[in-house]
Tab-separated table of N, CA and C in Angstrom:
chain	number	residue	atom	x	y	z
A	29	SER	N	-115.163	40.084	81.006
A	29	SER	CA	-116.002	40.687	82.049
A	29	SER	C	-115.655	40.096	83.416
A	30	MET	N	-115.840	40.899	84.440
A	30	MET	CA	-115.509	40.456	85.793
A	30	MET	C	-116.607	39.556	86.332
A	31	ILE	N	-116.209	38.533	87.053
A	31	ILE	CA	-117.177	37.627	87.661
A	31	ILE	C	-117.704	38.281	88.924
A	32	LYS	N	-119.028	38.247	89.078
A	32	LYS	CA	-119.643	38.835	90.282
A	32	LYS	C	-119.116	38.123	91.525
A	33	GLY	N	-119.054	38.853	92.623
A	33	GLY	CA	-118.537	38.322	93.883
A	33	GLY	C	-119.178	37.016	94.321
A	34	SER	N	-120.533	36.933	94.230
A	34	SER	CA	-121.231	35.728	94.698
A	34	SER	C	-120.888	34.522	93.821
A	35	GLU	N	-120.794	34.769	92.499
A	35	GLU	CA	-120.472	33.676	91.583
A	35	GLU	C	-119.036	33.212	91.799
A	36	ARG	N	-118.157	34.182	92.013
A	36	ARG	CA	-116.750	33.866	92.253
A	36	ARG	C	-116.626	33.009	93.524
A	37	GLY	N	-117.369	33.363	94.563
A	37	GLY	CA	-117.387	32.594	95.808
A	37	GLY	C	-117.877	31.179	95.586
A	38	ARG	N	-118.904	31.051	94.727
A	38	ARG	CA	-119.442	29.722	94.416
A	38	ARG	C	-118.405	28.870	93.691
A	39	LEU	N	-117.734	29.471	92.718
A	39	LEU	CA	-116.700	28.753	91.960
A	39	LEU	C	-115.551	28.320	92.864
A	40	MET	N	-115.126	29.208	93.745
A	40	MET	CA	-114.041	28.887	94.679
A	40	MET	C	-114.452	27.746	95.604
A	41	GLY	N	-115.702	27.815	96.092
A	41	GLY	CA	-116.229	26.768	96.968
A	41	GLY	C	-116.263	25.422	96.261
A	42	ALA	N	-116.695	25.427	94.996
A	42	ALA	CA	-116.774	24.194	94.207
A	42	ALA	C	-115.387	23.596	93.985
A	43	LEU	N	-114.421	24.474	93.741
A	43	LEU	CA	-113.045	24.041	93.524
A	43	LEU	C	-112.468	23.416	94.790
A	44	MET	N	-112.727	24.053	95.936
A	44	MET	CA	-112.243	23.526	97.209
A	44	MET	C	-112.869	22.154	97.486
A	45	GLN	N	-114.174	22.050	97.190
A	45	GLN	CA	-114.907	20.792	97.359
A	45	GLN	C	-114.265	19.688	96.508
A	46	LYS	N	-113.967	20.035	95.251
A	46	LYS	CA	-113.359	19.076	94.325
A	46	LYS	C	-111.988	18.627	94.848
A	47	ASN	N	-111.189	19.579	95.308
A	47	ASN	CA	-109.861	19.252	95.832
A	47	ASN	C	-109.942	18.346	97.057
A	48	ARG	N	-110.931	18.619	97.933
A	48	ARG	CA	-111.137	17.767	99.112
A	48	ARG	C	-111.497	16.345	98.694
A	49	ARG	N	-112.381	16.248	97.680
A	49	ARG	CA	-112.811	14.936	97.190
A	49	ARG	C	-111.621	14.174	96.590
A	50	LEU	N	-110.834	14.844	95.778
A	50	LEU	CA	-109.663	14.211	95.163
A	50	LEU	C	-108.663	13.745	96.216
A	51	LYS	N	-108.472	14.566	97.252
A	51	LYS	CA	-107.549	14.224	98.332
A	51	LYS	C	-108.049	12.987	99.090
A	52	ALA	N	-109.359	12.960	99.374
A	52	ALA	CA	-109.967	11.811	100.071
A	52	ALA	C	-109.838	10.547	99.230
A	53	MET	N	-110.054	10.670	97.916
A	53	MET	CA	-109.927	9.517	97.017
A	53	MET	C	-108.499	8.985	97.011
A	54	GLU	N	-107.532	9.897	96.941
A	54	GLU	CA	-106.125	9.495	96.906
A	54	GLU	C	-105.708	8.840	98.221
A	55	GLU	N	-106.180	9.383	99.350
A	55	GLU	CA	-105.863	8.772	100.646
A	55	GLU	C	-106.470	7.374	100.746
A	56	SER	N	-107.700	7.224	100.278
A	56	SER	CA	-108.360	5.915	100.287
A	56	SER	C	-107.621	4.924	99.400
A	57	ARG	N	-107.158	5.408	98.241
A	57	ARG	CA	-106.411	4.549	97.320
A	57	ARG	C	-105.127	4.046	97.993
A	58	LYS	N	-104.401	4.969	98.636
A	58	LYS	CA	-103.157	4.602	99.319
A	58	LYS	C	-103.409	3.588	100.430
A	59	LEU	N	-104.471	3.812	101.222
A	59	LEU	CA	-104.822	2.878	102.293
A	59	LEU	C	-105.173	1.512	101.729
A	60	GLY	N	-105.954	1.501	100.657
A	60	GLY	CA	-106.355	0.248	100.017
A	60	GLY	C	-105.161	-0.530	99.495
A	61	VAL	N	-104.263	0.174	98.839
A	61	VAL	CA	-103.064	-0.471	98.283
A	61	VAL	C	-102.197	-1.032	99.407
A	62	SER	N	-101.981	-0.260	100.471
A	62	SER	CA	-101.118	-0.758	101.547
A	62	SER	C	-101.792	-1.887	102.332
A	63	ALA	N	-103.129	-1.872	102.407
A	63	ALA	CA	-103.840	-2.938	103.128
A	63	ALA	C	-103.710	-4.284	102.405
A	64	LEU	N	-103.583	-4.247	101.078
A	64	LEU	CA	-103.579	-5.494	100.304
A	64	LEU	C	-102.287	-5.731	99.537
A	65	VAL	N	-101.227	-5.044	99.954
A	65	VAL	CA	-99.984	-5.092	99.171
A	65	VAL	C	-99.362	-6.497	99.084
A	66	ASN	N	-99.450	-7.273	100.145
A	66	ASN	CA	-98.823	-8.603	100.127
A	66	ASN	C	-99.853	-9.728	100.199
A	67	LEU	N	-100.533	-9.990	99.078
A	67	LEU	CA	-101.505	-11.083	99.059
A	67	LEU	C	-100.771	-12.409	99.169
A	68	THR	N	-101.276	-13.309	100.003
A	68	THR	CA	-100.750	-14.671	99.997
A	68	THR	C	-101.348	-15.372	98.775
A	69	GLU	N	-100.770	-16.502	98.397
A	69	GLU	CA	-101.302	-17.237	97.250
A	69	GLU	C	-102.735	-17.702	97.525
A	70	ARG	N	-103.006	-18.071	98.789
A	70	ARG	CA	-104.363	-18.495	99.162
A	70	ARG	C	-105.365	-17.345	99.018
A	71	GLU	N	-104.958	-16.139	99.445
A	71	GLU	CA	-105.829	-14.969	99.316
A	71	GLU	C	-106.078	-14.631	97.847
A	72	PHE	N	-105.021	-14.761	97.045
A	72	PHE	CA	-105.131	-14.509	95.605
A	72	PHE	C	-106.075	-15.537	94.973
A	73	LEU	N	-105.925	-16.806	95.401
A	73	LEU	CA	-106.802	-17.874	94.914
A	73	LEU	C	-108.265	-17.528	95.204
A	74	ILE	N	-108.543	-17.126	96.448
A	74	ILE	CA	-109.908	-16.813	96.872
A	74	ILE	C	-110.462	-15.600	96.121
A	75	ALA	N	-109.626	-14.580	95.928
A	75	ALA	CA	-110.059	-13.394	95.182
A	75	ALA	C	-110.450	-13.764	93.758
A	76	GLY	N	-109.663	-14.635	93.140
A	76	GLY	CA	-109.952	-15.073	91.769
A	76	GLY	C	-111.217	-15.912	91.685
A	77	ILE	N	-111.432	-16.760	92.692
A	77	ILE	CA	-112.658	-17.571	92.720
A	77	ILE	C	-113.872	-16.645	92.795
A	78	ALA	N	-113.810	-15.655	93.688
A	78	ALA	CA	-114.915	-14.704	93.838
A	78	ALA	C	-115.144	-13.935	92.541
A	79	LEU	N	-114.066	-13.543	91.882
A	79	LEU	CA	-114.163	-12.814	90.623
A	79	LEU	C	-114.833	-13.680	89.552
A	80	TYR	N	-114.391	-14.933	89.433
A	80	TYR	CA	-114.987	-15.817	88.429
A	80	TYR	C	-116.439	-16.130	88.768
A	81	TRP	N	-116.723	-16.305	90.057
A	81	TRP	CA	-118.085	-16.561	90.512
A	81	TRP	C	-119.011	-15.430	90.058
A	82	GLY	N	-118.536	-14.206	90.177
A	82	GLY	CA	-119.341	-13.047	89.798
A	82	GLY	C	-119.391	-12.795	88.301
A	83	GLU	N	-118.286	-13.009	87.617
A	83	GLU	CA	-118.173	-12.547	86.232
A	83	GLU	C	-117.991	-13.639	85.187
A	84	GLY	N	-117.628	-14.848	85.614
A	84	GLY	CA	-117.319	-15.900	84.641
A	84	GLY	C	-118.539	-16.718	84.259
A	85	SER	N	-118.381	-17.521	83.211
A	85	SER	CA	-119.462	-18.403	82.762
A	85	SER	C	-119.545	-19.613	83.688
A	86	LYS	N	-120.769	-19.938	84.123
A	86	LYS	CA	-120.955	-21.077	85.030
A	86	LYS	C	-121.721	-22.215	84.374
A	87	LYS	N	-121.830	-22.207	83.053
A	87	LYS	CA	-122.570	-23.299	82.418
A	87	LYS	C	-121.856	-23.855	81.200
A	88	GLY	N	-122.308	-25.027	80.825
A	88	GLY	CA	-121.809	-25.646	79.596
A	88	GLY	C	-120.399	-26.192	79.668
A	89	GLY	N	-119.853	-26.302	80.881
A	89	GLY	CA	-118.503	-26.862	81.008
A	89	GLY	C	-117.437	-26.031	80.315
A	90	ARG	N	-117.758	-24.775	80.025
A	90	ARG	CA	-116.821	-23.911	79.299
A	90	ARG	C	-116.253	-22.862	80.223
A	91	PHE	N	-114.942	-22.774	80.293
A	91	PHE	CA	-114.315	-21.673	81.025
A	91	PHE	C	-114.385	-20.459	80.114
A	92	GLU	N	-115.061	-19.419	80.570
A	92	GLU	CA	-115.184	-18.209	79.765
A	92	GLU	C	-115.316	-17.010	80.687
A	93	PHE	N	-114.448	-16.034	80.486
A	93	PHE	CA	-114.463	-14.836	81.306
A	93	PHE	C	-114.398	-13.639	80.379
A	94	CYS	N	-115.396	-12.768	80.481
A	94	CYS	CA	-115.489	-11.639	79.569
A	94	CYS	C	-115.545	-10.343	80.361
A	95	ASN	N	-114.705	-9.373	79.999
A	95	ASN	CA	-114.741	-8.094	80.680
A	95	ASN	C	-114.125	-7.003	79.820
A	96	SER	N	-114.483	-5.755	80.137
A	96	SER	CA	-113.921	-4.607	79.412
A	96	SER	C	-112.820	-3.926	80.226
A	97	ASP	N	-112.643	-4.352	81.480
A	97	ASP	CA	-111.652	-3.726	82.357
A	97	ASP	C	-110.296	-4.407	82.175
A	98	PRO	N	-109.323	-3.695	81.603
A	98	PRO	CA	-108.020	-4.315	81.336
A	98	PRO	C	-107.335	-4.826	82.601
A	99	LEU	N	-107.502	-4.130	83.736
A	99	LEU	CA	-106.859	-4.573	84.975
A	99	LEU	C	-107.460	-5.889	85.469
A	100	MET	N	-108.762	-6.058	85.228
A	100	MET	CA	-109.425	-7.297	85.621
A	100	MET	C	-108.957	-8.466	84.750
A	101	ILE	N	-108.752	-8.202	83.470
A	101	ILE	CA	-108.243	-9.224	82.549
A	101	ILE	C	-106.839	-9.662	82.977
A	102	VAL	N	-105.983	-8.692	83.292
A	102	VAL	CA	-104.619	-8.994	83.747
A	102	VAL	C	-104.661	-9.818	85.035
A	103	PHE	N	-105.524	-9.420	85.972
A	103	PHE	CA	-105.691	-10.128	87.252
A	103	PHE	C	-106.112	-11.573	86.995
A	104	LEU	N	-107.115	-11.759	86.144
A	104	LEU	CA	-107.642	-13.100	85.868
A	104	LEU	C	-106.579	-14.003	85.247
A	105	ILE	N	-105.846	-13.489	84.273
A	105	ILE	CA	-104.826	-14.306	83.599
A	105	ILE	C	-103.701	-14.668	84.572
A	106	LYS	N	-103.323	-13.719	85.414
A	106	LYS	CA	-102.297	-14.011	86.422
A	106	LYS	C	-102.813	-15.055	87.411
A	107	TRP	N	-104.092	-14.940	87.786
A	107	TRP	CA	-104.726	-15.905	88.693
A	107	TRP	C	-104.711	-17.305	88.076
A	108	LEU	N	-105.072	-17.397	86.802
A	108	LEU	CA	-105.089	-18.691	86.109
A	108	LEU	C	-103.702	-19.338	86.117
A	109	THR	N	-102.679	-18.535	85.836
A	109	THR	CA	-101.333	-19.094	85.711
A	109	THR	C	-100.701	-19.351	87.079
A	110	VAL	N	-100.834	-18.414	88.019
A	110	VAL	CA	-100.192	-18.545	89.322
A	110	VAL	C	-100.919	-19.545	90.223
A	111	CYS	N	-102.236	-19.409	90.330
A	111	CYS	CA	-102.987	-20.227	91.290
A	111	CYS	C	-103.458	-21.561	90.724
A	112	LEU	N	-103.750	-21.608	89.445
A	112	LEU	CA	-104.332	-22.828	88.884
A	112	LEU	C	-103.394	-23.549	87.927
A	113	GLY	N	-102.200	-23.003	87.748
A	113	GLY	CA	-101.188	-23.681	86.936
A	113	GLY	C	-101.507	-23.779	85.456
A	114	VAL	N	-102.361	-22.880	84.958
A	114	VAL	CA	-102.675	-22.870	83.523
A	114	VAL	C	-101.469	-22.306	82.774
A	115	LYS	N	-101.111	-22.932	81.673
A	115	LYS	CA	-100.018	-22.412	80.837
A	115	LYS	C	-100.603	-21.349	79.905
A	116	THR	N	-99.860	-20.258	79.721
A	116	THR	CA	-100.407	-19.180	78.874
A	116	THR	C	-100.703	-19.684	77.460
A	117	GLU	N	-99.971	-20.703	77.004
A	117	GLU	CA	-100.259	-21.197	75.641
A	117	GLU	C	-101.587	-21.960	75.565
A	118	ASP	N	-102.194	-22.243	76.713
A	118	ASP	CA	-103.526	-22.865	76.734
A	118	ASP	C	-104.646	-21.841	76.852
A	119	ILE	N	-104.279	-20.559	76.792
A	119	ILE	CA	-105.274	-19.487	76.878
A	119	ILE	C	-105.507	-18.930	75.483
A	120	LYS	N	-106.778	-18.788	75.136
A	120	LYS	CA	-107.117	-18.103	73.881
A	120	LYS	C	-108.141	-17.026	74.160
A	121	CYS	N	-108.255	-16.085	73.262
A	121	CYS	CA	-109.090	-14.912	73.508
A	121	CYS	C	-109.857	-14.514	72.258
A	122	TYR	N	-110.890	-13.742	72.474
A	122	TYR	CA	-111.481	-13.020	71.348
A	122	TYR	C	-112.100	-11.712	71.822
A	123	VAL	N	-112.125	-10.776	70.901
A	123	VAL	CA	-112.635	-9.442	71.158
A	123	VAL	C	-114.097	-9.374	70.738
A	124	GLN	N	-114.901	-8.668	71.535
A	124	GLN	CA	-116.271	-8.333	71.140
A	124	GLN	C	-116.371	-6.818	71.129
A	125	ILE	N	-116.874	-6.290	70.032
A	125	ILE	CA	-117.001	-4.840	69.929
A	125	ILE	C	-118.107	-4.503	68.936
A	126	ASN	N	-118.673	-3.324	69.080
A	126	ASN	CA	-119.718	-2.921	68.153
A	126	ASN	C	-119.157	-2.802	66.739
A	127	GLU	N	-119.972	-3.178	65.752
A	127	GLU	CA	-119.496	-3.191	64.357
A	127	GLU	C	-119.080	-1.811	63.840
A	128	ILE	N	-119.579	-0.719	64.480
A	128	ILE	CA	-119.134	0.601	64.019
A	128	ILE	C	-117.647	0.836	64.316
A	129	HIS	N	-117.055	-0.068	65.108
A	129	HIS	CA	-115.619	0.019	65.388
A	129	HIS	C	-114.803	-0.907	64.481
A	130	SER	N	-115.442	-1.511	63.485
A	130	SER	CA	-114.740	-2.528	62.686
A	130	SER	C	-113.471	-1.986	62.017
A	131	TYR	N	-113.478	-0.701	61.649
A	131	TYR	CA	-112.286	-0.120	61.012
A	131	TYR	C	-111.115	-0.024	61.993
A	132	ARG	N	-111.388	-0.164	63.297
A	132	ARG	CA	-110.347	-0.106	64.327
A	132	ARG	C	-109.954	-1.503	64.813
A	133	GLU	N	-110.455	-2.538	64.149
A	133	GLU	CA	-110.271	-3.906	64.659
A	133	GLU	C	-108.810	-4.229	64.982
A	134	GLU	N	-107.908	-3.911	64.084
A	134	GLU	CA	-106.493	-4.232	64.301
A	134	GLU	C	-105.949	-3.537	65.544
A	135	LYS	N	-106.282	-2.251	65.685
A	135	LYS	CA	-105.843	-1.471	66.847
A	135	LYS	C	-106.385	-2.096	68.145
A	136	VAL	N	-107.663	-2.475	68.121
A	136	VAL	CA	-108.331	-3.045	69.290
A	136	VAL	C	-107.725	-4.402	69.649
A	137	ARG	N	-107.506	-5.255	68.650
A	137	ARG	CA	-106.896	-6.575	68.898
A	137	ARG	C	-105.473	-6.425	69.450
A	138	ASN	N	-104.707	-5.503	68.874
A	138	ASN	CA	-103.342	-5.255	69.361
A	138	ASN	C	-103.351	-4.767	70.804
A	139	TYR	N	-104.313	-3.904	71.121
A	139	TYR	CA	-104.469	-3.394	72.486
A	139	TYR	C	-104.661	-4.561	73.459
A	140	TRP	N	-105.628	-5.439	73.161
A	140	TRP	CA	-105.930	-6.552	74.072
A	140	TRP	C	-104.801	-7.579	74.126
A	141	SER	N	-104.100	-7.766	73.029
A	141	SER	CA	-102.968	-8.690	73.022
A	141	SER	C	-101.862	-8.167	73.940
A	142	ARG	N	-101.608	-6.858	73.847
A	142	ARG	CA	-100.595	-6.217	74.690
A	142	ARG	C	-100.993	-6.312	76.172
A	143	ILE	N	-102.274	-6.011	76.476
A	143	ILE	CA	-102.778	-6.038	77.851
A	143	ILE	C	-102.682	-7.449	78.441
A	144	SER	N	-103.154	-8.428	77.675
A	144	SER	CA	-103.302	-9.800	78.180
A	144	SER	C	-102.009	-10.604	78.126
A	145	GLY	N	-101.094	-10.191	77.277
A	145	GLY	CA	-99.875	-10.974	77.072
A	145	GLY	C	-100.118	-12.211	76.214
A	146	ILE	N	-101.291	-12.294	75.605
A	146	ILE	CA	-101.623	-13.434	74.734
A	146	ILE	C	-101.398	-12.999	73.285
A	147	PRO	N	-100.550	-13.749	72.551
A	147	PRO	CA	-100.262	-13.337	71.166
A	147	PRO	C	-101.498	-13.408	70.263
A	148	LEU	N	-101.513	-12.562	69.244
A	148	LEU	CA	-102.654	-12.499	68.318
A	148	LEU	C	-102.935	-13.830	67.628
A	149	SER	N	-101.918	-14.669	67.538
A	149	SER	CA	-102.110	-15.987	66.913
A	149	SER	C	-103.102	-16.851	67.703
A	150	ARG	N	-103.310	-16.506	68.978
A	150	ARG	CA	-104.272	-17.267	69.793
A	150	ARG	C	-105.568	-16.482	70.026
A	151	PHE	N	-105.798	-15.474	69.167
A	151	PHE	CA	-107.058	-14.742	69.197
A	151	PHE	C	-107.985	-15.336	68.149
A	152	ASN	N	-109.208	-15.675	68.554
A	152	ASN	CA	-110.211	-16.116	67.594
A	152	ASN	C	-110.757	-14.898	66.859
A	153	LYS	N	-111.625	-15.168	65.896
A	153	LYS	CA	-112.254	-14.126	65.097
A	153	LYS	C	-112.965	-13.123	66.003
A	154	THR	N	-112.833	-11.846	65.706
A	154	THR	CA	-113.523	-10.796	66.458
A	154	THR	C	-115.029	-10.930	66.272
A	155	SER	N	-115.760	-10.742	67.361
A	155	SER	CA	-117.216	-10.779	67.298
A	155	SER	C	-117.733	-9.342	67.240
A	156	PHE	N	-118.367	-9.003	66.115
A	156	PHE	CA	-118.908	-7.652	65.946
A	156	PHE	C	-120.386	-7.644	66.301
A	157	LYS	N	-120.753	-6.773	67.231
A	157	LYS	CA	-122.149	-6.684	67.648
A	157	LYS	C	-122.862	-5.610	66.838
A	158	LYS	N	-124.074	-5.951	66.440
A	158	LYS	CA	-124.892	-4.985	65.697
A	158	LYS	C	-125.810	-4.273	66.682
A	159	VAL	N	-125.585	-2.978	66.866
A	159	VAL	CA	-126.463	-2.196	67.722
A	159	VAL	C	-126.850	-0.941	66.951
A	160	LYS	N	-128.136	-0.717	66.822
A	160	LYS	CA	-128.591	0.453	66.063
A	160	LYS	C	-128.621	1.703	66.943
A	161	ASN	N	-128.742	2.853	66.292
A	161	ASN	CA	-128.779	4.183	66.926
A	161	ASN	C	-127.898	4.260	68.167
A	162	LEU	N	-126.628	4.067	67.935
A	162	LEU	CA	-125.668	4.117	69.029
A	162	LEU	C	-125.204	5.552	69.203
A	163	LYS	N	-125.124	5.956	70.450
A	163	LYS	CA	-124.609	7.295	70.738
A	163	LYS	C	-123.098	7.258	70.527
A	164	ILE	N	-122.568	8.227	69.838
A	164	ILE	CA	-121.121	8.299	69.632
A	164	ILE	C	-120.523	9.124	70.784
A	165	TYR	N	-119.711	8.480	71.590
A	165	TYR	CA	-119.111	9.168	72.732
A	165	TYR	C	-117.821	9.850	72.316
A	166	GLU	N	-117.424	10.848	73.094
A	166	GLU	CA	-116.184	11.573	72.800
A	166	GLU	C	-114.979	10.645	72.810
A	167	ASN	N	-115.040	9.633	73.708
A	167	ASN	CA	-113.876	8.741	73.825
A	167	ASN	C	-113.983	7.546	72.882
A	168	PHE	N	-114.658	7.730	71.756
A	168	PHE	CA	-114.883	6.682	70.763
A	168	PHE	C	-113.593	5.951	70.402
A	169	GLU	N	-112.532	6.709	70.172
A	169	GLU	CA	-111.252	6.116	69.747
A	169	GLU	C	-110.552	5.362	70.879
A	170	GLU	N	-111.018	5.561	72.113
A	170	GLU	CA	-110.410	4.856	73.251
A	170	GLU	C	-111.281	3.678	73.705
A	171	HIS	N	-112.288	3.343	72.901
A	171	HIS	CA	-113.173	2.235	73.274
A	171	HIS	C	-112.597	0.936	72.720
A	172	TYR	N	-112.477	-0.077	73.574
A	172	TYR	CA	-111.854	-1.326	73.144
A	172	TYR	C	-112.758	-2.544	73.327
A	173	GLY	N	-114.050	-2.317	73.543
A	173	GLY	CA	-114.971	-3.435	73.660
A	173	GLY	C	-114.639	-4.313	74.852
A	174	THR	N	-114.882	-5.613	74.696
A	174	THR	CA	-114.561	-6.555	75.776
A	174	THR	C	-113.624	-7.629	75.247
A	175	LEU	N	-112.913	-8.256	76.181
A	175	LEU	CA	-112.087	-9.407	75.830
A	175	LEU	C	-112.669	-10.623	76.539
A	176	THR	N	-112.851	-11.701	75.786
A	176	THR	CA	-113.263	-12.974	76.378
A	176	THR	C	-112.048	-13.876	76.442
A	177	VAL	N	-111.794	-14.399	77.643
A	177	VAL	CA	-110.674	-15.303	77.875
A	177	VAL	C	-111.237	-16.722	77.943
A	178	ARG	N	-110.657	-17.622	77.176
A	178	ARG	CA	-111.086	-19.021	77.156
A	178	ARG	C	-109.881	-19.926	77.355
A	179	LEU	N	-110.145	-21.195	77.634
A	179	LEU	CA	-109.069	-22.176	77.759
A	179	LEU	C	-109.199	-23.211	76.648
A	180	LEU	N	-108.053	-23.736	76.190
A	180	LEU	CA	-108.061	-24.732	75.125
A	180	LEU	C	-108.771	-26.021	75.540
A	181	LYS	N	-108.405	-26.568	76.707
A	181	LYS	CA	-109.092	-27.770	77.199
A	181	LYS	C	-109.775	-27.388	78.504
A	182	PRO	N	-110.972	-26.842	78.404
A	182	PRO	CA	-111.557	-26.168	79.567
A	182	PRO	C	-112.220	-27.069	80.604
A	183	THR	N	-112.657	-28.275	80.224
A	183	THR	CA	-113.581	-29.022	81.077
A	183	THR	C	-113.060	-29.281	82.477
A	184	LYS	N	-111.839	-29.850	82.573
A	184	LYS	CA	-111.302	-30.179	83.898
A	184	LYS	C	-111.141	-28.924	84.761
A	185	MET	N	-110.605	-27.872	84.154
A	185	MET	CA	-110.396	-26.619	84.883
A	185	MET	C	-111.727	-26.000	85.281
A	186	PHE	N	-112.706	-26.093	84.381
A	186	PHE	CA	-114.040	-25.568	84.667
A	186	PHE	C	-114.621	-26.251	85.910
A	187	TYR	N	-114.563	-27.588	85.953
A	187	TYR	CA	-115.102	-28.329	87.112
A	187	TYR	C	-114.342	-27.975	88.383
A	188	ARG	N	-113.046	-27.812	88.248
A	188	ARG	CA	-112.224	-27.451	89.407
A	188	ARG	C	-112.656	-26.090	89.965
A	189	ILE	N	-112.872	-25.132	89.073
A	189	ILE	CA	-113.272	-23.785	89.496
A	189	ILE	C	-114.675	-23.798	90.091
A	190	ILE	N	-115.589	-24.538	89.477
A	190	ILE	CA	-116.953	-24.647	90.013
A	190	ILE	C	-116.905	-25.259	91.412
A	191	GLY	N	-116.040	-26.268	91.603
A	191	GLY	CA	-115.851	-26.876	92.924
A	191	GLY	C	-115.339	-25.865	93.941
A	192	LEU	N	-114.394	-25.026	93.520
A	192	LEU	CA	-113.854	-23.990	94.404
A	192	LEU	C	-114.913	-22.942	94.737
A	193	ILE	N	-115.758	-22.616	93.771
A	193	ILE	CA	-116.855	-21.675	94.015
A	193	ILE	C	-117.805	-22.263	95.060
A	194	GLU	N	-118.124	-23.564	94.913
A	194	GLU	CA	-118.959	-24.257	95.905
A	194	GLU	C	-118.323	-24.171	97.286
A	195	GLY	N	-117.005	-24.401	97.334
A	195	GLY	CA	-116.274	-24.339	98.596
A	195	GLY	C	-116.345	-22.951	99.227
A	196	LEU	N	-116.193	-21.932	98.398
A	196	LEU	CA	-116.253	-20.558	98.887
A	196	LEU	C	-117.666	-20.229	99.373
A	197	SER	N	-118.648	-20.705	98.633
A	197	SER	CA	-120.047	-20.493	98.998
A	197	SER	C	-120.368	-21.147	100.344
A	198	GLU	N	-119.907	-22.385	100.521
A	198	GLU	CA	-120.096	-23.105	101.795
A	198	GLU	C	-119.413	-22.364	102.940
A	199	ALA	N	-118.166	-21.973	102.711
A	199	ALA	CA	-117.384	-21.283	103.741
A	199	ALA	C	-118.068	-19.977	104.141
A	200	GLY	N	-118.661	-19.311	103.169
A	200	GLY	CA	-119.326	-18.048	103.421
A	200	GLY	C	-120.607	-18.193	104.224
A	201	ARG	N	-121.200	-19.404	104.188
A	201	ARG	CA	-122.420	-19.643	104.962
A	201	ARG	C	-122.115	-19.835	106.430
A	202	GLY	N	-120.940	-20.390	106.694
A	202	GLY	CA	-120.521	-20.598	108.083
A	202	GLY	C	-120.044	-19.267	108.648
A	203	LEU	N	-119.690	-19.285	109.901
A	203	LEU	CA	-119.153	-18.070	110.498
A	203	LEU	C	-117.758	-17.822	109.937
A	204	VAL	N	-117.457	-16.584	109.709
A	204	VAL	CA	-116.123	-16.237	109.237
A	204	VAL	C	-115.153	-16.436	110.401
A	205	SER	N	-114.116	-17.223	110.159
A	205	SER	CA	-113.155	-17.517	111.220
A	205	SER	C	-112.258	-16.296	111.446
A	206	ARG	N	-112.100	-15.924	112.679
A	206	ARG	CA	-111.220	-14.791	113.014
A	206	ARG	C	-109.817	-15.309	113.345
A	207	ASP	N	-109.657	-16.611	113.248
A	207	ASP	CA	-108.385	-17.228	113.616
A	207	ASP	C	-107.344	-16.923	112.545
A	208	VAL	N	-106.384	-16.110	112.891
A	208	VAL	CA	-105.296	-15.819	111.956
A	208	VAL	C	-104.046	-16.489	112.511
A	209	SER	N	-103.898	-17.756	112.157
A	209	SER	CA	-102.759	-18.503	112.701
A	209	SER	C	-101.533	-18.364	111.819
């Protein structure tokens, strides 16, 4: 059947709106990438401190960072190795996922090992969460839970990071220096 003129106009308008939005998003992405393309090591250090401050564990002397975003995991591990001199063999991980995904455990662990660059031999036991009446989403097979990144000897590094967070917090209270020397 033919679409009525008014409905056709509405559909065309919606499509144009969508295309404008996609174009604006892509332009913003390009601007963002070019604005931050050459991070200095100091800038990378500060970005990682802010990330850990927001997302990492701040208690118990344990370095622990948990997230479901693979790009954030890659960023954090690179930050640990580049800025803080952590050796990748001192990094261990474990997966947390709902128990209804237990039949996919191997696939999920392999996914996170590939993403993180940490071999499965340094993955601890998977933590299965029990959640009742869970909605099954269409992207069920693409769900990979979260990865927790830990360090083998965390205490010294933990104190160092907490100290850096304190430093960033102090610096943020003062006026932001515009001096770009």
